[in-house]
PDB file of C-alpha atoms and ligand atoms in Angstrom:
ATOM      1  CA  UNK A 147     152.240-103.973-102.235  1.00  0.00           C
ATOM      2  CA  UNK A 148     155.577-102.303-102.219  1.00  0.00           C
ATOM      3  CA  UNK A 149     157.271 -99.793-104.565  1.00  0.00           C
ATOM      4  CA  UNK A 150     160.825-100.751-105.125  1.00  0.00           C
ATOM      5  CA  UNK A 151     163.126 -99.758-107.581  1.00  0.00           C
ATOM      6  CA  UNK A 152     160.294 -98.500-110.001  1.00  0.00           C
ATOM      7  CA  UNK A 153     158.331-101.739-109.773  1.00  0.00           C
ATOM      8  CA  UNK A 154     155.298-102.643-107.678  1.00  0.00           C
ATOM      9  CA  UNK A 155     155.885-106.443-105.929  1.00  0.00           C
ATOM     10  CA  UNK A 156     154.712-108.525-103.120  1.00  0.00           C
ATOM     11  CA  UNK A 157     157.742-108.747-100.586  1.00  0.00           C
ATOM     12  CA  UNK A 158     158.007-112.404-101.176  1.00  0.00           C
ATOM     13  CA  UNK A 159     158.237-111.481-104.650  1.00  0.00           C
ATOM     14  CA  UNK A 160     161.632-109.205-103.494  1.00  0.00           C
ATOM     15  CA  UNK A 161     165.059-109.991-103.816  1.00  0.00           C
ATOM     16  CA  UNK A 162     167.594-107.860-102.196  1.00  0.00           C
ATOM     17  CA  UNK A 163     171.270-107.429-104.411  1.00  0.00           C
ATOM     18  CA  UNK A 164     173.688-108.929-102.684  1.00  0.00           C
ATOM     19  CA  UNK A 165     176.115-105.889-103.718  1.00  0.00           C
ATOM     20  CA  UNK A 166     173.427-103.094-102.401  1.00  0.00           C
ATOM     21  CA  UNK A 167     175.129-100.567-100.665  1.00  0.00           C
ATOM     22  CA  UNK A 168     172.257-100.306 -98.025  1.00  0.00           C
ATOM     23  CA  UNK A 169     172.143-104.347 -97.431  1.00  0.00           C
ATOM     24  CA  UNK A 170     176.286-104.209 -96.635  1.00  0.00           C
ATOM     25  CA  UNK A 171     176.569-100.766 -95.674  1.00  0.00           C
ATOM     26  CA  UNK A 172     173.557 -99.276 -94.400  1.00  0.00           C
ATOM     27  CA  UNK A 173     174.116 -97.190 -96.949  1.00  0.00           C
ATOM     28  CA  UNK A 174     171.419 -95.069 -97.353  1.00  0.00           C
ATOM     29  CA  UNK A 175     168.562 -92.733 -95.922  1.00  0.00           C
ATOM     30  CA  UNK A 176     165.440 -93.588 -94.605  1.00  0.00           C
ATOM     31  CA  UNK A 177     161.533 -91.593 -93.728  1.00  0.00           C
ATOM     32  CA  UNK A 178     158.810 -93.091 -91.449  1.00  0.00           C
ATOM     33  CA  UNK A 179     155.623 -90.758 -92.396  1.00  0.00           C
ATOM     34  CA  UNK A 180     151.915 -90.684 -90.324  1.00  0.00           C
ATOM     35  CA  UNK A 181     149.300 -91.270 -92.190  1.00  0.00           C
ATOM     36  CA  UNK A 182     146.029 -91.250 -89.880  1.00  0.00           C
ATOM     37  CA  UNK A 183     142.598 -91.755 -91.520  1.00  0.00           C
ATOM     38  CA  UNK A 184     144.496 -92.783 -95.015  1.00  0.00           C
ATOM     39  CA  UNK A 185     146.063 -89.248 -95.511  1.00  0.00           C
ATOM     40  CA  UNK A 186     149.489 -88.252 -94.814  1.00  0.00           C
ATOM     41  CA  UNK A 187     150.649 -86.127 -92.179  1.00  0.00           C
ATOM     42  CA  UNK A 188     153.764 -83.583 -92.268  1.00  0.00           C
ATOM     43  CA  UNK A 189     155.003 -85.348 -95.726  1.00  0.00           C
ATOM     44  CA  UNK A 190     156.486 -81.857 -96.316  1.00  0.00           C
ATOM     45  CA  UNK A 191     158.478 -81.897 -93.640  1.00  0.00           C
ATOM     46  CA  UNK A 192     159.521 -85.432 -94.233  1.00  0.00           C
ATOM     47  CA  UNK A 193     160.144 -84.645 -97.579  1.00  0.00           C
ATOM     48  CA  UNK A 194     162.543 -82.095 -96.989  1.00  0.00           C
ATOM     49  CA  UNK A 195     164.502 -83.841 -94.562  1.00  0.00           C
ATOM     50  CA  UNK A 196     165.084 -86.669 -96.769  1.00  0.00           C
ATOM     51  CA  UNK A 197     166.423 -84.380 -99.180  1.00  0.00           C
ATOM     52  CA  UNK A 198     168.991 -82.862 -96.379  1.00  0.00           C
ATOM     53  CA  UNK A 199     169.813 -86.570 -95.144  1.00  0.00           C
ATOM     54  CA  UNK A 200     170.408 -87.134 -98.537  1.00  0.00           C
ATOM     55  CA  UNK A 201     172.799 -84.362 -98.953  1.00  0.00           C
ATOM     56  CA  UNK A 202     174.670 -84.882 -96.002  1.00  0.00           C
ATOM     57  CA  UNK A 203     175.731 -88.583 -96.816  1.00  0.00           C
ATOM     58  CA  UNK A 204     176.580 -86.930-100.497  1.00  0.00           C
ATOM     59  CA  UNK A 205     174.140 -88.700-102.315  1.00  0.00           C
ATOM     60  CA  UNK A 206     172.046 -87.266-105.125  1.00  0.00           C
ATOM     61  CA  UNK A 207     168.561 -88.364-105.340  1.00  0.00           C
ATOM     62  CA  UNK A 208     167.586 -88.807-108.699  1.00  0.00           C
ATOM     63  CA  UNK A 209     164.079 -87.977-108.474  1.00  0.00           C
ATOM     64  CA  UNK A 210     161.702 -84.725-107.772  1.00  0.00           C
ATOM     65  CA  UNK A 211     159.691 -84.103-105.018  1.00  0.00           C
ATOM     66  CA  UNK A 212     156.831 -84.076-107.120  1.00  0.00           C
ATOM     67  CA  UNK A 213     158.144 -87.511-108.083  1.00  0.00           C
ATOM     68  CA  UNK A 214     158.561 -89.119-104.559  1.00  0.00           C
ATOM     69  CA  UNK A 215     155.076 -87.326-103.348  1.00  0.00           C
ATOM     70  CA  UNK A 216     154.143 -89.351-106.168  1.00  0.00           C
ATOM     71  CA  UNK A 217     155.237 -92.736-105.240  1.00  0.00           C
ATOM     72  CA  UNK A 218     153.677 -92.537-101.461  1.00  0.00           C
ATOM     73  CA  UNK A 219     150.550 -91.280-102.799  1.00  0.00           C
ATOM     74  CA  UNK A 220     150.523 -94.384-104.561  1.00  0.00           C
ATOM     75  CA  UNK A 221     151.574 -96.464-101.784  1.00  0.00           C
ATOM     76  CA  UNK A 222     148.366 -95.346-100.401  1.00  0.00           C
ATOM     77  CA  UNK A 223     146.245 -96.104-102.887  1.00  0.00           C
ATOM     78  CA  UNK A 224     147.696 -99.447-104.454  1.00  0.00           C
ATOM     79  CA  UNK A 225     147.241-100.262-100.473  1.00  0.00           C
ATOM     80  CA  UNK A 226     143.515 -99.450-100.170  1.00  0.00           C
ATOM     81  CA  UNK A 227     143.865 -96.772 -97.534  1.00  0.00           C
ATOM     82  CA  UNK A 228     140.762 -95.563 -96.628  1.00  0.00           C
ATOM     83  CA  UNK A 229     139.584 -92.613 -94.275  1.00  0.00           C
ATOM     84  CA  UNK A 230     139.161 -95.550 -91.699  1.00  0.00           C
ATOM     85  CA  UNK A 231     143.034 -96.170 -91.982  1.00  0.00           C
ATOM     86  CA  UNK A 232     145.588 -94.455 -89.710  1.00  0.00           C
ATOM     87  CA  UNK A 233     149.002 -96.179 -90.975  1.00  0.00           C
ATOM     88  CA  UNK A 234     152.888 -95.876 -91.254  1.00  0.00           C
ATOM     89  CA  UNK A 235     154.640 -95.020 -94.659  1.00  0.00           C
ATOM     90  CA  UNK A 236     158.068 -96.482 -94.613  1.00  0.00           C
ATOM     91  CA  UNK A 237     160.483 -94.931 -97.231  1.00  0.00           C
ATOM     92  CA  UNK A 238     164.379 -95.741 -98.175  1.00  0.00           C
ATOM     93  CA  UNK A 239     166.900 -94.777-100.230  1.00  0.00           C
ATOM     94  CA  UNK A 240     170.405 -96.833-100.842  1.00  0.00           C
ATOM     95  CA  UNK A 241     173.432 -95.133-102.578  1.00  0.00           C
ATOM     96  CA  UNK A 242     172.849 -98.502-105.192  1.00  0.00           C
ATOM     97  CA  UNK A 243     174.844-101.926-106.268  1.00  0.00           C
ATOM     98  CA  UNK A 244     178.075-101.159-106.684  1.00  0.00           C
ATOM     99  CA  UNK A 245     181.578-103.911-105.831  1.00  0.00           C
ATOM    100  CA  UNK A 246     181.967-103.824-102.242  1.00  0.00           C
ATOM    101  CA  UNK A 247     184.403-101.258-101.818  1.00  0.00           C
ATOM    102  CA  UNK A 248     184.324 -98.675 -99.054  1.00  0.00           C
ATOM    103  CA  UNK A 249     184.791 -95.578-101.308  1.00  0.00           C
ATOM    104  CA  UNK A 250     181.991 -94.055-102.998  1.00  0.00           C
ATOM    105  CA  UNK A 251     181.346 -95.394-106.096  1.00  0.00           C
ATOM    106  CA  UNK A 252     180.127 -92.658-109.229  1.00  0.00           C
ATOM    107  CA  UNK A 253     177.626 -93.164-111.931  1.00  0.00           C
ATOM    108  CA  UNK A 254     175.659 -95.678-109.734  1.00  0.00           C
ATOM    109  CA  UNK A 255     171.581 -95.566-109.187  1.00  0.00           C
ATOM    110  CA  UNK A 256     170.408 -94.887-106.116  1.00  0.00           C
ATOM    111  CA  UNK A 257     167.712 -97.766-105.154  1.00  0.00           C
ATOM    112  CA  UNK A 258     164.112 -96.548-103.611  1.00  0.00           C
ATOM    113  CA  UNK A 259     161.920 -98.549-101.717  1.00  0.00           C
ATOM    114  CA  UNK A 260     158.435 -97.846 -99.958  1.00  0.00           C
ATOM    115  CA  UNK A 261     155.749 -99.826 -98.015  1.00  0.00           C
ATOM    116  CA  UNK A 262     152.838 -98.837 -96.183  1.00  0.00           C
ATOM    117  CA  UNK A 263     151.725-100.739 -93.355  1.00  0.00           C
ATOM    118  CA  UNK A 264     147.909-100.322 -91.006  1.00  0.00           C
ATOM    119  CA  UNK A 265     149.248 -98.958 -87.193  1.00  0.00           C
ATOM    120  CA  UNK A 266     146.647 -97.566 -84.911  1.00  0.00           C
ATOM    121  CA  UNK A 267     147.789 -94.531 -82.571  1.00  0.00           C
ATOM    122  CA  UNK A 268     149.289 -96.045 -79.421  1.00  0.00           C
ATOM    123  CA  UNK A 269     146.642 -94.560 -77.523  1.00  0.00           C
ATOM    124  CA  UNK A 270     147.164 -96.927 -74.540  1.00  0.00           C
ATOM    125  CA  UNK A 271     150.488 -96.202 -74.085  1.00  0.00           C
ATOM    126  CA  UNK A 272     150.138 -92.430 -73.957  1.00  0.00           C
ATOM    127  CA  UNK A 273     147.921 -92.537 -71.217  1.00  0.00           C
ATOM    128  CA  UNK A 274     149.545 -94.928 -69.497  1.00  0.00           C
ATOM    129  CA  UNK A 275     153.523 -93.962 -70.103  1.00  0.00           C
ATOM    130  CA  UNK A 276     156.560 -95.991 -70.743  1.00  0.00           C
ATOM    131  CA  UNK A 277     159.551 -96.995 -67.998  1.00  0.00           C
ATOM    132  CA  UNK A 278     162.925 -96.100 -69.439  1.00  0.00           C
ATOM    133  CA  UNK A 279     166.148 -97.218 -68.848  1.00  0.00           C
ATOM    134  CA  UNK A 280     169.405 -95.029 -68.723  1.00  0.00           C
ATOM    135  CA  UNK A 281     171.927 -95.877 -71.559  1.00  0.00           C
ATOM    136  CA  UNK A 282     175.306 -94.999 -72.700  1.00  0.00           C
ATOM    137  CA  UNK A 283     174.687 -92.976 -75.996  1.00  0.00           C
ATOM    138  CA  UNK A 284     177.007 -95.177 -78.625  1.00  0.00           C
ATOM    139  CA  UNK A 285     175.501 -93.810 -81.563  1.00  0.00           C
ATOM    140  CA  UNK A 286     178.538 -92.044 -84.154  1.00  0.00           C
ATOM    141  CA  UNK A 287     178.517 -88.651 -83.985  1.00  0.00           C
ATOM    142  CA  UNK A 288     176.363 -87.558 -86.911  1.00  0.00           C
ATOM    143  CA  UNK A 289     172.672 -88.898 -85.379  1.00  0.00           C
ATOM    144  CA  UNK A 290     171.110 -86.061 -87.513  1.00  0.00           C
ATOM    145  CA  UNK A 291     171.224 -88.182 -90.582  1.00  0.00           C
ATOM    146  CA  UNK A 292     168.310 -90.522 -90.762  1.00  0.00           C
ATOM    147  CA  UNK A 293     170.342 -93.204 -91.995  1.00  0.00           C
ATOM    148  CA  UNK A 294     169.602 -97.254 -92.336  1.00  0.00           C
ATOM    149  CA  UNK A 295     172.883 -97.340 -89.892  1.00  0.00           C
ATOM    150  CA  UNK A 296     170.640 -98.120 -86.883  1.00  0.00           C
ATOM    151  CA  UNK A 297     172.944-100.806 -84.668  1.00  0.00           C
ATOM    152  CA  UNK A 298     173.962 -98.837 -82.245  1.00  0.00           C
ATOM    153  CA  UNK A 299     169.827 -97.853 -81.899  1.00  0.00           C
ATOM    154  CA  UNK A 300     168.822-101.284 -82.479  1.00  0.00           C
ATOM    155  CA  UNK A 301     171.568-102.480 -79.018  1.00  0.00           C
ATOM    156  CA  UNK A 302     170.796 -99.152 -76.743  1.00  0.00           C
ATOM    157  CA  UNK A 303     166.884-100.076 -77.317  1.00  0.00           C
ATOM    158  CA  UNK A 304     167.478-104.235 -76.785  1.00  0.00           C
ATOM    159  CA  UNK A 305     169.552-103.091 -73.473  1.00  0.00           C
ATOM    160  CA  UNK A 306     167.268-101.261 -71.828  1.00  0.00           C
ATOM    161  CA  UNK A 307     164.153-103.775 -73.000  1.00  0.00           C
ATOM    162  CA  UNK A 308     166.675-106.579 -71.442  1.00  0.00           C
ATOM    163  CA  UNK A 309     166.513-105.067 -67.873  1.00  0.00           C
ATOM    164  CA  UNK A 310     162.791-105.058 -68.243  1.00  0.00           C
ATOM    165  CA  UNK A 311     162.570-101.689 -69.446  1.00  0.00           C
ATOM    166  CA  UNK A 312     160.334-100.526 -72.432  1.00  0.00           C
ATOM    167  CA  UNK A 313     162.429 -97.282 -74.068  1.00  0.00           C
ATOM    168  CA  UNK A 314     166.397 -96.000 -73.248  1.00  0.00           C
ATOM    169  CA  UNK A 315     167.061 -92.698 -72.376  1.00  0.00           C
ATOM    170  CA  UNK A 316     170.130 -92.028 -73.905  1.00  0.00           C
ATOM    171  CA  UNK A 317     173.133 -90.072 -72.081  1.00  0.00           C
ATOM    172  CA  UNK A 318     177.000 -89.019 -73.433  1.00  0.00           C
ATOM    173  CA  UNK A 319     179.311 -88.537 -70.978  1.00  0.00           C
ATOM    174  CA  UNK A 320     175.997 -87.521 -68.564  1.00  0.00           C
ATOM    175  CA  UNK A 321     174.373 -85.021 -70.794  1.00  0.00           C
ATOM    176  CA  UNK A 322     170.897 -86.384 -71.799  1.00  0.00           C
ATOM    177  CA  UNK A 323     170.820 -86.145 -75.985  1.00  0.00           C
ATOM    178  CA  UNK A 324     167.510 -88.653 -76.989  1.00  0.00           C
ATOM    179  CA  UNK A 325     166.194 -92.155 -76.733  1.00  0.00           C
ATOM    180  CA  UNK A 326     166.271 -95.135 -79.471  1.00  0.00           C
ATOM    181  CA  UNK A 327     163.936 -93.625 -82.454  1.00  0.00           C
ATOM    182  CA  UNK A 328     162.385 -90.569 -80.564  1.00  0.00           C
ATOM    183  CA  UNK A 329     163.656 -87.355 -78.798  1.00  0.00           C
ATOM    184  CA  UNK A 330     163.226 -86.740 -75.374  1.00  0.00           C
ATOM    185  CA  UNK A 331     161.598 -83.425 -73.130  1.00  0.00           C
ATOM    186  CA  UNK A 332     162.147 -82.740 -69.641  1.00  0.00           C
ATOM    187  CA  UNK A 333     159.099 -80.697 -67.908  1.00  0.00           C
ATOM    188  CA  UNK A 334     160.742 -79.111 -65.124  1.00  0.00           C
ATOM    189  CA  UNK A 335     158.887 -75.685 -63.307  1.00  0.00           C
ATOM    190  CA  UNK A 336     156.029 -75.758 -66.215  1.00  0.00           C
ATOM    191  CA  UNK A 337     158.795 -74.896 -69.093  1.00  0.00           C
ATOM    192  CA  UNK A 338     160.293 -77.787 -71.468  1.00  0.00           C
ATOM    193  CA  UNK A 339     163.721 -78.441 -71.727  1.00  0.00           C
ATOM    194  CA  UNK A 340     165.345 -80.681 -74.904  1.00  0.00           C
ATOM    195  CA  UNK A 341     168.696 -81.453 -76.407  1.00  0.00           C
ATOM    196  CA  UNK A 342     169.406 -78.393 -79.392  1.00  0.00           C
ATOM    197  CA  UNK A 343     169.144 -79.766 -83.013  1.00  0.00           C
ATOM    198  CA  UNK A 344     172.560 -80.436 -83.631  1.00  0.00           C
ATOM    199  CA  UNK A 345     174.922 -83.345 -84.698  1.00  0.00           C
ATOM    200  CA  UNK A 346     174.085 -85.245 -81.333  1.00  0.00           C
ATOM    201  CA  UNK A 347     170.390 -85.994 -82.018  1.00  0.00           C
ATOM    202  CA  UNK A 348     167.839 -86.309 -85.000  1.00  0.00           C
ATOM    203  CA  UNK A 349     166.103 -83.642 -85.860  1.00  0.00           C
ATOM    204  CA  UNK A 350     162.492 -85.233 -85.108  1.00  0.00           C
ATOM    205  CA  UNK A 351     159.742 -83.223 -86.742  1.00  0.00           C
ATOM    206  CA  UNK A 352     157.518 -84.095 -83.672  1.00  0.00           C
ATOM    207  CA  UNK A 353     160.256 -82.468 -82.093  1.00  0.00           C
ATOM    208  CA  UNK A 354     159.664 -79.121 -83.444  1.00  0.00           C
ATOM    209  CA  UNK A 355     155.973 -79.861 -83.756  1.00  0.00           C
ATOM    210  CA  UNK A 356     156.218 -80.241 -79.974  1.00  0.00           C
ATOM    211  CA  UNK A 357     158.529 -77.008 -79.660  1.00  0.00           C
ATOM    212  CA  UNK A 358     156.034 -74.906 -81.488  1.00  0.00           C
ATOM    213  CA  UNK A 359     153.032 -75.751 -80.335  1.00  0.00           C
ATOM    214  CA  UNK A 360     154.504 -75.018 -76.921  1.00  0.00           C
ATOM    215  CA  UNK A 361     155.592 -71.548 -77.875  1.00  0.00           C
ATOM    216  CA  UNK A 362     152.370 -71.077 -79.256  1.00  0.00           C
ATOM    217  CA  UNK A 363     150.424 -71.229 -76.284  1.00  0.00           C
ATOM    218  CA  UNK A 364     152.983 -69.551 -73.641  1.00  0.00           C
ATOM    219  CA  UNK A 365     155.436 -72.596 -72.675  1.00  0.00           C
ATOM    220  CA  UNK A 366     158.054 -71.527 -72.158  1.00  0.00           C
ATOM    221  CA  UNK A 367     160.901 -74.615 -74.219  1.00  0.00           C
ATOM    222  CA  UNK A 368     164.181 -74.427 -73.834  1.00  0.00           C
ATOM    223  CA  UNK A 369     166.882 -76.008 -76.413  1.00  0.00           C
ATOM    224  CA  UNK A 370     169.885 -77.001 -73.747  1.00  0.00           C
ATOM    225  CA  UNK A 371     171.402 -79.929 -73.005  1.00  0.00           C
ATOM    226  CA  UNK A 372     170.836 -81.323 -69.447  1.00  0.00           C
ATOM    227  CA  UNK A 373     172.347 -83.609 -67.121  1.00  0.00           C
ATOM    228  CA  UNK A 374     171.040 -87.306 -65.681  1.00  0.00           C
ATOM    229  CA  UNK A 375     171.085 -84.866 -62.269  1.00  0.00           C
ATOM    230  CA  UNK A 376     168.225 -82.958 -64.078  1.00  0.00           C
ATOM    231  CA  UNK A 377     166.568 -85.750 -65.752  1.00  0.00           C
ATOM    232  CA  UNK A 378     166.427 -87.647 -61.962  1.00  0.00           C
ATOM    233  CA  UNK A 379     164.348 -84.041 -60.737  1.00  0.00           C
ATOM    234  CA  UNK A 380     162.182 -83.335 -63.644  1.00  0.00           C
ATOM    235  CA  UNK A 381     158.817 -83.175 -63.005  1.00  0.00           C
ATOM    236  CA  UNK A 382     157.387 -85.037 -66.098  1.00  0.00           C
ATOM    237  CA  UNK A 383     159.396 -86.549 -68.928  1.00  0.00           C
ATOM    238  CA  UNK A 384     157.922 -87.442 -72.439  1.00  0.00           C
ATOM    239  CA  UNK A 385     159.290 -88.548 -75.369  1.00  0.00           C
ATOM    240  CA  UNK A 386     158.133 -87.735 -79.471  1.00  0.00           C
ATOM    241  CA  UNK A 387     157.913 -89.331 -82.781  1.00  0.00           C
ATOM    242  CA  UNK A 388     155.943 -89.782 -85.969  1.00  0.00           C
ATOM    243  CA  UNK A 389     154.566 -92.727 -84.581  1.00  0.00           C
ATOM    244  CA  UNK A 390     154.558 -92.428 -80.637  1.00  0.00           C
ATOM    245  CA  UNK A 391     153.454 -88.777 -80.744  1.00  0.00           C
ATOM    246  CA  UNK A 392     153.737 -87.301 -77.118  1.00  0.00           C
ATOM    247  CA  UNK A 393     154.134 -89.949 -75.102  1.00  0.00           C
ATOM    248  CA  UNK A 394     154.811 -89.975 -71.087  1.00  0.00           C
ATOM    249  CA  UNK A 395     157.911 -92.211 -69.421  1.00  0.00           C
ATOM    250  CA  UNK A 396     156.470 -92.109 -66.220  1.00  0.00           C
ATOM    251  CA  UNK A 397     159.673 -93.783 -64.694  1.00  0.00           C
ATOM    252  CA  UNK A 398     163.238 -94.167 -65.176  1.00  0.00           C
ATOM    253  CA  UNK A 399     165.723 -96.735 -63.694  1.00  0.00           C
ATOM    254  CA  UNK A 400     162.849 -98.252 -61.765  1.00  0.00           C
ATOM    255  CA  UNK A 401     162.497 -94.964 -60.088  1.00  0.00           C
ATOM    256  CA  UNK A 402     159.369 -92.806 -60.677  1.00  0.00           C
ATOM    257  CA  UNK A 403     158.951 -89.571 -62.248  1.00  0.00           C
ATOM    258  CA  UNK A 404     157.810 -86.795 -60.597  1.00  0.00           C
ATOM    259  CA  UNK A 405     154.216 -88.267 -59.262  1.00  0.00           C
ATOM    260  CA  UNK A 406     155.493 -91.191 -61.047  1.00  0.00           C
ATOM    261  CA  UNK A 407     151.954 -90.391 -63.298  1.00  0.00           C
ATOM    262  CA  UNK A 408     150.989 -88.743 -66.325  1.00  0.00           C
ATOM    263  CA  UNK A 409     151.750 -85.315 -65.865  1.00  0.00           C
ATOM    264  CA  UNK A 410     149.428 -82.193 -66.514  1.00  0.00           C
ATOM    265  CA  UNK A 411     151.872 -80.551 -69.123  1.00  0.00           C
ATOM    266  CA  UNK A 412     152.133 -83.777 -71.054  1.00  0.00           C
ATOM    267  CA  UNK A 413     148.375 -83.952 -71.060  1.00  0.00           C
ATOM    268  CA  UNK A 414     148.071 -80.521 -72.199  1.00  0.00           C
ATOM    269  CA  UNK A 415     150.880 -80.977 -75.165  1.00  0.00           C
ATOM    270  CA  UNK A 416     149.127 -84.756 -76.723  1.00  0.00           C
ATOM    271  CA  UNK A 417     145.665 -82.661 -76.580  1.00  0.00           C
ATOM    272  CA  UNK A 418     147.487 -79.794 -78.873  1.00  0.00           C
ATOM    273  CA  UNK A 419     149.318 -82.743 -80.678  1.00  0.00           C
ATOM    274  CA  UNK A 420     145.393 -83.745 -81.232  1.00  0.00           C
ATOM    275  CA  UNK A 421     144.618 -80.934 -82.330  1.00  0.00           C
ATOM    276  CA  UNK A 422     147.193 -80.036 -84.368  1.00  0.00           C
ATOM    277  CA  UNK A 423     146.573 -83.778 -86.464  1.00  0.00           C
ATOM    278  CA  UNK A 424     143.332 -82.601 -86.699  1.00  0.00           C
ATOM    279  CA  UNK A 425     143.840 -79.543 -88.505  1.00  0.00           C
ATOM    280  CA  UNK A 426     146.180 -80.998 -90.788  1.00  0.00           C
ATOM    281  CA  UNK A 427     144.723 -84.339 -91.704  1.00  0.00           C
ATOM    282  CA  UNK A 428     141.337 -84.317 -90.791  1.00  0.00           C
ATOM    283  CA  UNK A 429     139.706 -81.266 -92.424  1.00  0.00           C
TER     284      UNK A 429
HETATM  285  C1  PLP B1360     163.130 -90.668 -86.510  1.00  0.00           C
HETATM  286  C2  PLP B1360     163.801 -90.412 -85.202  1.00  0.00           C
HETATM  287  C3  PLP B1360     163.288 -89.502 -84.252  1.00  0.00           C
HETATM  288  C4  PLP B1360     161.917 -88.873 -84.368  1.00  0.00           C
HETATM  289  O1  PLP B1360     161.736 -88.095 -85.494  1.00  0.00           O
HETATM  290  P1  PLP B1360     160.269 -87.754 -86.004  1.00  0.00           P
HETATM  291  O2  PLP B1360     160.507 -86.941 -87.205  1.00  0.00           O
HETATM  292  O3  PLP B1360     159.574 -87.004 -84.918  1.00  0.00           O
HETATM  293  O4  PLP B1360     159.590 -89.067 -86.280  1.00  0.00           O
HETATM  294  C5  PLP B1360     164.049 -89.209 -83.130  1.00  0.00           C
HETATM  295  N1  PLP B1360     165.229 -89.823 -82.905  1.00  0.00           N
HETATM  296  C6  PLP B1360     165.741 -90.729 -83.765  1.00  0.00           C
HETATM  297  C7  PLP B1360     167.054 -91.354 -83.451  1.00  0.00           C
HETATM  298  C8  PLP B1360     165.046 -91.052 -84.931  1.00  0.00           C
HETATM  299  O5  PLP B1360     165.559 -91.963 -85.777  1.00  0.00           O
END
């Protein structure tokens, strides 16, 4: 069952308005939430980042935390989530239906919409790591905003799958920023090394996860950009997200990295990830 609009339907039962902003535009915001063993992980976080996407695009979302917390606690239960269930919560916003016109229309409703969908931990993959390709970055220049704009993802990703790749590493003008839907970490001398949070990348809450976990425990992460020179030399690379966690790309360009296996630090960082789910979720 989905949640759209203040309505629960089937998605067969869902029409889309031809004048919605996010269907011509990609007008609007979007969350991808965790939820492993049918509770939700980090909705805080996603939660308040909706809210600054939100902002950013100058939209005013009509409804409370409380509200929205609401609506995906729902989503889990209209869905029959259980403590067997791990699962992805998808949730967008559009700016509304409004006459296609480029300028921002007022006194419009914002349109919400929310599925949940079963999606077991890619377990395999992080012990086995991804091959990445090297891609021009042709994102715009505002990739903080989690917005339903994703072409430019959706061609850097189909580029790199079309030379038999599974992820791209994106680069602009040579300095390494992040990959299709993830960010990217360079291990290099035991310390970790990732684009800063700024206009050039999303602001992944694995990301930070990742960044403080490190701290925690003495690794030493550093938030500079680096070059494809530097990305060629690291000694393990790994990219994060809500739904590939800490995962290893164990070569790039057809070229391995470091060993060309799972490293040690990336080991060490998905069994803090672990532990860290643990704590939150499974208490
Ligand atoms: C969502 C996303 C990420 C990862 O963010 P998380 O909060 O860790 O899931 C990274 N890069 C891009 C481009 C994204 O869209």
């Amino acid at each position: 069952m989905l949640y759209v609009d203040g309505k629960w339907v089937e998605a067969d039962e869902l029409a889309v308005h031809p004048e919605d902003r996010g269907y011509n535009f990609g007008d609007g915001i979007y969350e991808v939430v965790r939820i492993y063993k049918g509770k939700m992980y980090q909705w805080d976080a996603h939660l308040t980042r909706l809210f600054r996407s939100a902002r950013e695009i100058k939209l005013d979302l009509p409804w409370t935390a409380a509200e929205l917390t609401d609506i995906a606690q729902q989503l889990i239960a209209k869905n029959n989530l259980t403590t067997d269930d791990d699962a992805t919560l998808y949730l967008q916003v559009t700016r509304g239906v409004a006459p296609r016109l480029h300028d921002i229309p007022s006194g419009i409703r914002p349109v919400i919409m929310g599925f949940v969908r079963r999606k077991e931990r890619p377990l395999a993959d992080m012990k086995k790591g991804l091959t990445a390709k090297l891609v021009e970055d042709i994102r715009w220049l505002r990739c903080d905003i989690k917005t339903l704009n994703l072409l430019g993802a959706v061609l850097v990703k189909q580029y790199a799958k079309d030379a038999g790749a599974q992820e791209s590493i994106l680069h602009r003008n040579g300095i390494i920023t992040e990959c299709s839907a993830s960010n990217l970490f360079a291990v290099k001398d035991n310390a970790l090394y990732t684009h800063p949070a700024d206009h050039l990348i999303l602001h992944g809450i694995t990301r930070q996860t990742v960044i403080d976990l490190a701290k925690a425990n003495g690794i030493p992460v550093h938030e500079e950009a680096f070059d494809i020179q530097f990305l060629k030399q690291a000694d393990e690379l790994f990219l994060s997200s809500t739904t590939a966690e800490v995962m290893p790309i164990v070569a790039v360009d057809g070229q391995p990295v470091g060993s060309g296996q799972v490293g040690p630090m990336v080991q060490k960082l998905q069994q803090l990830f672990e532990q860290h789910i643990y704590s939150e979720v499974l208490v």
